[in-house]
JSON list of C-alpha atoms in Angstrom, two decimals:
[
{"chain": "B", "resi": 547, "resn": "MET", "atom": "CA", "xyz": [-5.64, -6.88, 19.95]},
{"chain": "B", "resi": 548, "resn": "TYR", "atom": "CA", "xyz": [-6.82, -8.08, 16.54]},
{"chain": "B", "resi": 549, "resn": "SER", "atom": "CA", "xyz": [-6.07, -11.63, 15.39]},
{"chain": "B", "resi": 550, "resn": "TYR", "atom": "CA", "xyz": [-5.30, -12.66, 11.78]},
{"chain": "B", "resi": 551, "resn": "ASP", "atom": "CA", "xyz": [-4.04, -15.62, 9.79]},
{"chain": "B", "resi": 552, "resn": "LEU", "atom": "CA", "xyz": [-2.16, -13.25, 7.47]},
{"chain": "B", "resi": 553, "resn": "THR", "atom": "CA", "xyz": [-1.18, -9.59, 7.61]},
{"chain": "B", "resi": 554, "resn": "VAL", "atom": "CA", "xyz": [-0.08, -7.90, 4.38]},
{"chain": "B", "resi": 555, "resn": "ILE", "atom": "CA", "xyz": [1.96, -4.73, 4.86]},
{"chain": "B", "resi": 556, "resn": "GLY", "atom": "CA", "xyz": [1.67, -2.44, 1.85]},
{"chain": "B", "resi": 557, "resn": "GLY", "atom": "CA", "xyz": [-1.38, -1.47, -0.17]},
{"chain": "B", "resi": 558, "resn": "GLY", "atom": "CA", "xyz": [0.11, -1.19, -3.64]},
{"chain": "B", "resi": 559, "resn": "ALA", "atom": "CA", "xyz": [-0.66, -3.58, -6.46]},
{"chain": "B", "resi": 560, "resn": "SER", "atom": "CA", "xyz": [1.44, -6.43, -5.05]},
{"chain": "B", "resi": 561, "resn": "GLY", "atom": "CA", "xyz": [0.00, -6.06, -1.54]},
{"chain": "B", "resi": 562, "resn": "ILE", "atom": "CA", "xyz": [-3.60, -6.00, -2.78]},
{"chain": "B", "resi": 563, "resn": "ALA", "atom": "CA", "xyz": [-2.91, -8.95, -5.11]},
{"chain": "B", "resi": 564, "resn": "ALA", "atom": "CA", "xyz": [-1.32, -10.91, -2.24]},
{"chain": "B", "resi": 565, "resn": "ALA", "atom": "CA", "xyz": [-4.34, -10.34, 0.01]},
{"chain": "B", "resi": 566, "resn": "ILE", "atom": "CA", "xyz": [-6.70, -11.31, -2.84]},
{"chain": "B", "resi": 567, "resn": "LYS", "atom": "CA", "xyz": [-4.76, -14.51, -3.56]},
{"chain": "B", "resi": 568, "resn": "ALA", "atom": "CA", "xyz": [-4.69, -15.42, 0.13]},
{"chain": "B", "resi": 569, "resn": "ARG", "atom": "CA", "xyz": [-8.49, -15.16, 0.34]},
{"chain": "B", "resi": 570, "resn": "GLU", "atom": "CA", "xyz": [-8.88, -17.11, -2.92]},
{"chain": "B", "resi": 571, "resn": "LEU", "atom": "CA", "xyz": [-6.71, -19.87, -1.40]},
{"chain": "B", "resi": 572, "resn": "GLY", "atom": "CA", "xyz": [-9.00, -20.06, 1.61]},
{"chain": "B", "resi": 573, "resn": "ILE", "atom": "CA", "xyz": [-7.09, -18.04, 4.20]},
{"chain": "B", "resi": 574, "resn": "LYS", "atom": "CA", "xyz": [-9.92, -16.69, 6.32]},
{"chain": "B", "resi": 575, "resn": "LYS", "atom": "CA", "xyz": [-8.66, -13.78, 8.41]},
{"chain": "B", "resi": 576, "resn": "VAL", "atom": "CA", "xyz": [-6.57, -11.39, 6.29]},
{"chain": "B", "resi": 577, "resn": "ALA", "atom": "CA", "xyz": [-5.53, -7.82, 7.10]},
{"chain": "B", "resi": 578, "resn": "LEU", "atom": "CA", "xyz": [-3.97, -5.30, 4.73]},
{"chain": "B", "resi": 579, "resn": "VAL", "atom": "CA", "xyz": [-2.15, -2.34, 6.29]},
{"chain": "B", "resi": 580, "resn": "ASP", "atom": "CA", "xyz": [-1.14, 0.75, 4.31]},
{"chain": "B", "resi": 581, "resn": "GLU", "atom": "CA", "xyz": [0.16, 4.16, 5.31]},
{"chain": "B", "resi": 582, "resn": "LYS", "atom": "CA", "xyz": [-1.77, 6.05, 2.64]},
{"chain": "B", "resi": 583, "resn": "SER", "atom": "CA", "xyz": [-5.43, 7.06, 2.77]},
{"chain": "B", "resi": 584, "resn": "TYR", "atom": "CA", "xyz": [-6.09, 5.20, -0.49]},
{"chain": "B", "resi": 585, "resn": "LEU", "atom": "CA", "xyz": [-4.96, 1.86, -1.90]},
{"chain": "B", "resi": 586, "resn": "GLY", "atom": "CA", "xyz": [-2.82, 1.48, -4.99]},
{"chain": "B", "resi": 587, "resn": "GLY", "atom": "CA", "xyz": [0.64, 2.64, -3.95]},
{"chain": "B", "resi": 588, "resn": "VAL", "atom": "CA", "xyz": [2.17, 4.63, -6.81]},
{"chain": "B", "resi": 589, "resn": "LEU", "atom": "CA", "xyz": [-0.32, 3.35, -9.41]},
{"chain": "B", "resi": 590, "resn": "PRO", "atom": "CA", "xyz": [-2.94, 6.11, -8.98]},
{"chain": "B", "resi": 591, "resn": "GLN", "atom": "CA", "xyz": [-0.36, 8.65, -10.14]},
{"chain": "B", "resi": 592, "resn": "CYS", "atom": "CA", "xyz": [0.59, 6.57, -13.22]},
{"chain": "B", "resi": 593, "resn": "ILE", "atom": "CA", "xyz": [-1.95, 7.76, -15.77]},
{"chain": "B", "resi": 594, "resn": "HIS", "atom": "CA", "xyz": [-0.22, 6.05, -18.68]},
{"chain": "B", "resi": 595, "resn": "SER", "atom": "CA", "xyz": [-1.47, 2.69, -19.95]},
{"chain": "B", "resi": 596, "resn": "GLY", "atom": "CA", "xyz": [0.31, -0.64, -19.87]},
{"chain": "B", "resi": 597, "resn": "PHE", "atom": "CA", "xyz": [-1.04, -2.04, -16.61]},
{"chain": "B", "resi": 598, "resn": "GLY", "atom": "CA", "xyz": [-3.30, -5.06, -16.33]},
{"chain": "B", "resi": 599, "resn": "LEU", "atom": "CA", "xyz": [-2.12, -6.85, -19.45]},
{"chain": "B", "resi": 600, "resn": "VAL", "atom": "CA", "xyz": [-1.27, -10.03, -17.55]},
{"chain": "B", "resi": 601, "resn": "TYR", "atom": "CA", "xyz": [-3.54, -9.85, -14.50]},
{"chain": "B", "resi": 602, "resn": "PHE", "atom": "CA", "xyz": [-6.78, -8.66, -16.14]},
{"chain": "B", "resi": 603, "resn": "LYS", "atom": "CA", "xyz": [-5.89, -9.24, -19.83]},
{"chain": "B", "resi": 604, "resn": "GLU", "atom": "CA", "xyz": [-6.66, -5.56, -20.49]},
{"chain": "B", "resi": 605, "resn": "ASN", "atom": "CA", "xyz": [-4.54, -2.50, -21.24]},
{"chain": "B", "resi": 606, "resn": "LEU", "atom": "CA", "xyz": [-5.29, -0.18, -18.30]},
{"chain": "B", "resi": 607, "resn": "THR", "atom": "CA", "xyz": [-3.94, 3.02, -16.77]},
{"chain": "B", "resi": 608, "resn": "GLY", "atom": "CA", "xyz": [-2.60, 2.89, -13.21]},
{"chain": "B", "resi": 609, "resn": "PRO", "atom": "CA", "xyz": [-5.82, 4.29, -11.70]},
{"chain": "B", "resi": 610, "resn": "GLU", "atom": "CA", "xyz": [-7.97, 1.88, -13.75]},
{"chain": "B", "resi": 611, "resn": "PHE", "atom": "CA", "xyz": [-5.84, -1.09, -12.69]},
{"chain": "B", "resi": 612, "resn": "THR", "atom": "CA", "xyz": [-6.03, 0.01, -9.06]},
{"chain": "B", "resi": 613, "resn": "GLU", "atom": "CA", "xyz": [-9.81, 0.35, -9.20]},
{"chain": "B", "resi": 614, "resn": "LYS", "atom": "CA", "xyz": [-10.22, -3.15, -10.65]},
{"chain": "B", "resi": 615, "resn": "LEU", "atom": "CA", "xyz": [-7.95, -4.59, -7.93]},
{"chain": "B", "resi": 616, "resn": "VAL", "atom": "CA", "xyz": [-9.85, -2.76, -5.18]},
{"chain": "B", "resi": 617, "resn": "GLN", "atom": "CA", "xyz": [-13.22, -3.95, -6.53]},
{"chain": "B", "resi": 618, "resn": "LYS", "atom": "CA", "xyz": [-11.96, -7.54, -6.59]},
{"chain": "B", "resi": 619, "resn": "ALA", "atom": "CA", "xyz": [-10.64, -7.13, -3.05]},
{"chain": "B", "resi": 620, "resn": "LYS", "atom": "CA", "xyz": [-13.99, -5.83, -1.78]},
{"chain": "B", "resi": 621, "resn": "LYS", "atom": "CA", "xyz": [-15.75, -8.94, -3.09]},
{"chain": "B", "resi": 622, "resn": "LEU", "atom": "CA", "xyz": [-13.37, -11.17, -1.12]},
{"chain": "B", "resi": 623, "resn": "SER", "atom": "CA", "xyz": [-13.78, -9.23, 2.13]},
{"chain": "B", "resi": 624, "resn": "PHE", "atom": "CA", "xyz": [-10.70, -8.68, 4.24]},
{"chain": "B", "resi": 625, "resn": "ASP", "atom": "CA", "xyz": [-9.81, -5.96, 6.73]},
{"chain": "B", "resi": 626, "resn": "VAL", "atom": "CA", "xyz": [-8.05, -2.88, 5.33]},
{"chain": "B", "resi": 627, "resn": "TYR", "atom": "CA", "xyz": [-6.27, -0.41, 7.61]},
{"chain": "B", "resi": 628, "resn": "ASN", "atom": "CA", "xyz": [-5.56, 2.78, 5.65]},
{"chain": "B", "resi": 629, "resn": "ASP", "atom": "CA", "xyz": [-3.68, 5.75, 7.12]},
{"chain": "B", "resi": 630, "resn": "THR", "atom": "CA", "xyz": [-1.88, 3.20, 9.29]},
{"chain": "B", "resi": 631, "resn": "PHE", "atom": "CA", "xyz": [1.90, 2.94, 9.59]},
{"chain": "B", "resi": 632, "resn": "VAL", "atom": "CA", "xyz": [3.63, -0.24, 10.79]},
{"chain": "B", "resi": 633, "resn": "PHE", "atom": "CA", "xyz": [6.43, 0.70, 13.16]},
{"chain": "B", "resi": 634, "resn": "LYS", "atom": "CA", "xyz": [7.33, -2.59, 14.82]},
{"chain": "B", "resi": 635, "resn": "ILE", "atom": "CA", "xyz": [7.14, -6.32, 14.15]},
{"chain": "B", "resi": 636, "resn": "VAL", "atom": "CA", "xyz": [7.82, -8.82, 16.92]},
{"chain": "B", "resi": 637, "resn": "TYR", "atom": "CA", "xyz": [8.54, -12.43, 16.00]},
{"chain": "B", "resi": 638, "resn": "ARG", "atom": "CA", "xyz": [7.22, -14.62, 18.82]},
{"chain": "B", "resi": 639, "resn": "ASP", "atom": "CA", "xyz": [7.48, -17.99, 17.09]},
{"chain": "B", "resi": 640, "resn": "TYR", "atom": "CA", "xyz": [6.76, -19.69, 13.78]},
{"chain": "B", "resi": 641, "resn": "PHE", "atom": "CA", "xyz": [2.98, -19.27, 14.18]},
{"chain": "B", "resi": 642, "resn": "GLU", "atom": "CA", "xyz": [2.76, -15.94, 15.99]},
{"chain": "B", "resi": 643, "resn": "LYS", "atom": "CA", "xyz": [4.01, -12.49, 15.09]},
{"chain": "B", "resi": 644, "resn": "LEU", "atom": "CA", "xyz": [2.88, -9.16, 16.50]},
{"chain": "B", "resi": 645, "resn": "VAL", "atom": "CA", "xyz": [2.48, -6.19, 14.18]},
{"chain": "B", "resi": 646, "resn": "TYR", "atom": "CA", "xyz": [2.33, -2.78, 15.86]},
{"chain": "B", "resi": 647, "resn": "ALA", "atom": "CA", "xyz": [0.87, 0.00, 13.76]},
{"chain": "B", "resi": 648, "resn": "VAL", "atom": "CA", "xyz": [-0.12, 3.58, 14.45]},
{"chain": "B", "resi": 649, "resn": "SER", "atom": "CA", "xyz": [-3.09, 5.42, 12.97]},
{"chain": "B", "resi": 650, "resn": "LYS", "atom": "CA", "xyz": [-5.06, 8.54, 13.81]},
{"chain": "B", "resi": 651, "resn": "HIS", "atom": "CA", "xyz": [-7.14, 6.25, 16.04]},
{"chain": "B", "resi": 652, "resn": "GLY", "atom": "CA", "xyz": [-4.12, 5.20, 18.10]},
{"chain": "B", "resi": 653, "resn": "ILE", "atom": "CA", "xyz": [-1.84, 2.19, 18.19]},
{"chain": "B", "resi": 654, "resn": "LYS", "atom": "CA", "xyz": [-3.14, -1.09, 16.82]},
{"chain": "B", "resi": 655, "resn": "LYS", "atom": "CA", "xyz": [-1.70, -4.44, 17.79]},
{"chain": "B", "resi": 656, "resn": "LEU", "atom": "CA", "xyz": [-2.28, -7.23, 15.27]},
{"chain": "B", "resi": 657, "resn": "LYS", "atom": "CA", "xyz": [-1.49, -10.81, 16.21]},
{"chain": "B", "resi": 658, "resn": "THR", "atom": "CA", "xyz": [-0.84, -12.76, 13.03]},
{"chain": "B", "resi": 659, "resn": "LYS", "atom": "CA", "xyz": [0.37, -16.17, 11.93]},
{"chain": "B", "resi": 660, "resn": "ALA", "atom": "CA", "xyz": [2.14, -14.90, 8.80]},
{"chain": "B", "resi": 661, "resn": "ILE", "atom": "CA", "xyz": [3.28, -11.61, 7.26]},
{"chain": "B", "resi": 662, "resn": "ILE", "atom": "CA", "xyz": [3.77, -10.59, 3.66]},
{"chain": "B", "resi": 663, "resn": "TYR", "atom": "CA", "xyz": [5.87, -7.42, 3.45]},
{"chain": "B", "resi": 664, "resn": "SER", "atom": "CA", "xyz": [4.96, -5.66, 0.23]},
{"chain": "B", "resi": 665, "resn": "ALA", "atom": "CA", "xyz": [5.90, -2.05, 0.84]},
{"chain": "B", "resi": 666, "resn": "GLY", "atom": "CA", "xyz": [8.89, -1.82, -1.44]},
{"chain": "B", "resi": 667, "resn": "CYS", "atom": "CA", "xyz": [8.11, 0.51, -4.33]},
{"chain": "B", "resi": 668, "resn": "ARG", "atom": "CA", "xyz": [8.67, 4.13, -3.47]},
{"chain": "B", "resi": 669, "resn": "GLU", "atom": "CA", "xyz": [10.62, 7.00, -4.88]},
{"chain": "B", "resi": 670, "resn": "ARG", "atom": "CA", "xyz": [13.64, 8.15, -2.98]},
{"chain": "B", "resi": 671, "resn": "SER", "atom": "CA", "xyz": [13.07, 11.29, -0.95]},
{"chain": "B", "resi": 672, "resn": "ILE", "atom": "CA", "xyz": [14.42, 14.71, -1.92]},
{"chain": "B", "resi": 673, "resn": "TYR", "atom": "CA", "xyz": [17.24, 14.23, 0.65]},
{"chain": "B", "resi": 674, "resn": "GLU", "atom": "CA", "xyz": [18.17, 10.78, -0.68]},
{"chain": "B", "resi": 675, "resn": "ILE", "atom": "CA", "xyz": [18.74, 12.21, -4.16]},
{"chain": "B", "resi": 676, "resn": "GLY", "atom": "CA", "xyz": [21.08, 14.88, -2.78]},
{"chain": "B", "resi": 677, "resn": "VAL", "atom": "CA", "xyz": [19.00, 18.05, -2.48]},
{"chain": "B", "resi": 678, "resn": "VAL", "atom": "CA", "xyz": [20.22, 19.44, 0.84]},
{"chain": "B", "resi": 679, "resn": "GLY", "atom": "CA", "xyz": [18.83, 22.10, 3.16]},
{"chain": "B", "resi": 680, "resn": "SER", "atom": "CA", "xyz": [15.26, 23.34, 3.18]},
{"chain": "B", "resi": 681, "resn": "ARG", "atom": "CA", "xyz": [13.21, 22.59, 0.08]},
{"chain": "B", "resi": 682, "resn": "PRO", "atom": "CA", "xyz": [14.29, 24.92, -2.71]},
{"chain": "B", "resi": 683, "resn": "SER", "atom": "CA", "xyz": [11.29, 26.45, -4.41]},
{"chain": "B", "resi": 684, "resn": "GLY", "atom": "CA", "xyz": [10.21, 24.61, -7.54]},
{"chain": "B", "resi": 685, "resn": "ILE", "atom": "CA", "xyz": [12.34, 21.48, -7.13]},
{"chain": "B", "resi": 686, "resn": "PHE", "atom": "CA", "xyz": [10.30, 18.28, -7.27]},
{"chain": "B", "resi": 687, "resn": "THR", "atom": "CA", "xyz": [11.16, 14.65, -7.76]},
{"chain": "B", "resi": 688, "resn": "ALA", "atom": "CA", "xyz": [9.37, 13.00, -10.71]},
{"chain": "B", "resi": 689, "resn": "GLY", "atom": "CA", "xyz": [7.01, 11.21, -8.32]},
{"chain": "B", "resi": 690, "resn": "GLU", "atom": "CA", "xyz": [6.14, 14.43, -6.50]},
{"chain": "B", "resi": 691, "resn": "ALA", "atom": "CA", "xyz": [5.32, 16.16, -9.79]},
{"chain": "B", "resi": 692, "resn": "GLN", "atom": "CA", "xyz": [3.19, 13.18, -10.91]},
{"chain": "B", "resi": 693, "resn": "THR", "atom": "CA", "xyz": [1.32, 13.14, -7.60]},
{"chain": "B", "resi": 694, "resn": "LEU", "atom": "CA", "xyz": [0.59, 16.87, -7.81]},
{"chain": "B", "resi": 695, "resn": "MET", "atom": "CA", "xyz": [-0.75, 16.55, -11.36]},
{"chain": "B", "resi": 696, "resn": "ASP", "atom": "CA", "xyz": [-2.40, 13.13, -11.35]},
{"chain": "B", "resi": 697, "resn": "ILE", "atom": "CA", "xyz": [-3.75, 12.88, -7.80]},
{"chain": "B", "resi": 698, "resn": "TYR", "atom": "CA", "xyz": [-4.41, 16.52, -6.84]},
{"chain": "B", "resi": 699, "resn": "GLY", "atom": "CA", "xyz": [-4.89, 18.14, -10.27]},
{"chain": "B", "resi": 700, "resn": "ILE", "atom": "CA", "xyz": [-2.24, 20.79, -9.61]},
{"chain": "B", "resi": 701, "resn": "MET", "atom": "CA", "xyz": [0.21, 21.85, -12.32]},
{"chain": "B", "resi": 702, "resn": "PRO", "atom": "CA", "xyz": [3.58, 22.18, -10.54]},
{"chain": "B", "resi": 703, "resn": "GLY", "atom": "CA", "xyz": [4.90, 24.88, -12.89]},
{"chain": "B", "resi": 704, "resn": "LYS", "atom": "CA", "xyz": [4.82, 26.38, -16.37]},
{"chain": "B", "resi": 705, "resn": "ASN", "atom": "CA", "xyz": [8.51, 26.34, -17.26]},
{"chain": "B", "resi": 706, "resn": "VAL", "atom": "CA", "xyz": [10.63, 23.23, -16.91]}
]
């Protein structure tokens, strides 16, 4: 079992910023848990500018903003669990919660005093938007198309 003062669930911009702020405020043992293999949430697929105007006072793309956040996080040193999915939270009392998470290395049990849940920005799945049955060829949500192009460098099609 790992022991923390704060566990942040979600590695997007708000989760990274929350972990950074916690360390800046003097919280010593901070963990950040994210299901993806990289931090940033949806930002790495947002190649347009407009990010960072308030936080960094710069006009940045999503990937640039993410990189600046990650670099700031590395300087403040907290534990990051990528490729790790939280599947259960147990509230023991005001000062103790248990966070159960699964990764390719097995189940992790994190004892923590406080939790910030910051895993809220995601696109609805293909089934949530009403595409039923097996995936019809060539039908992508906007986020899927962005991920293919901006993360993996794959053009999803030639005719829209």
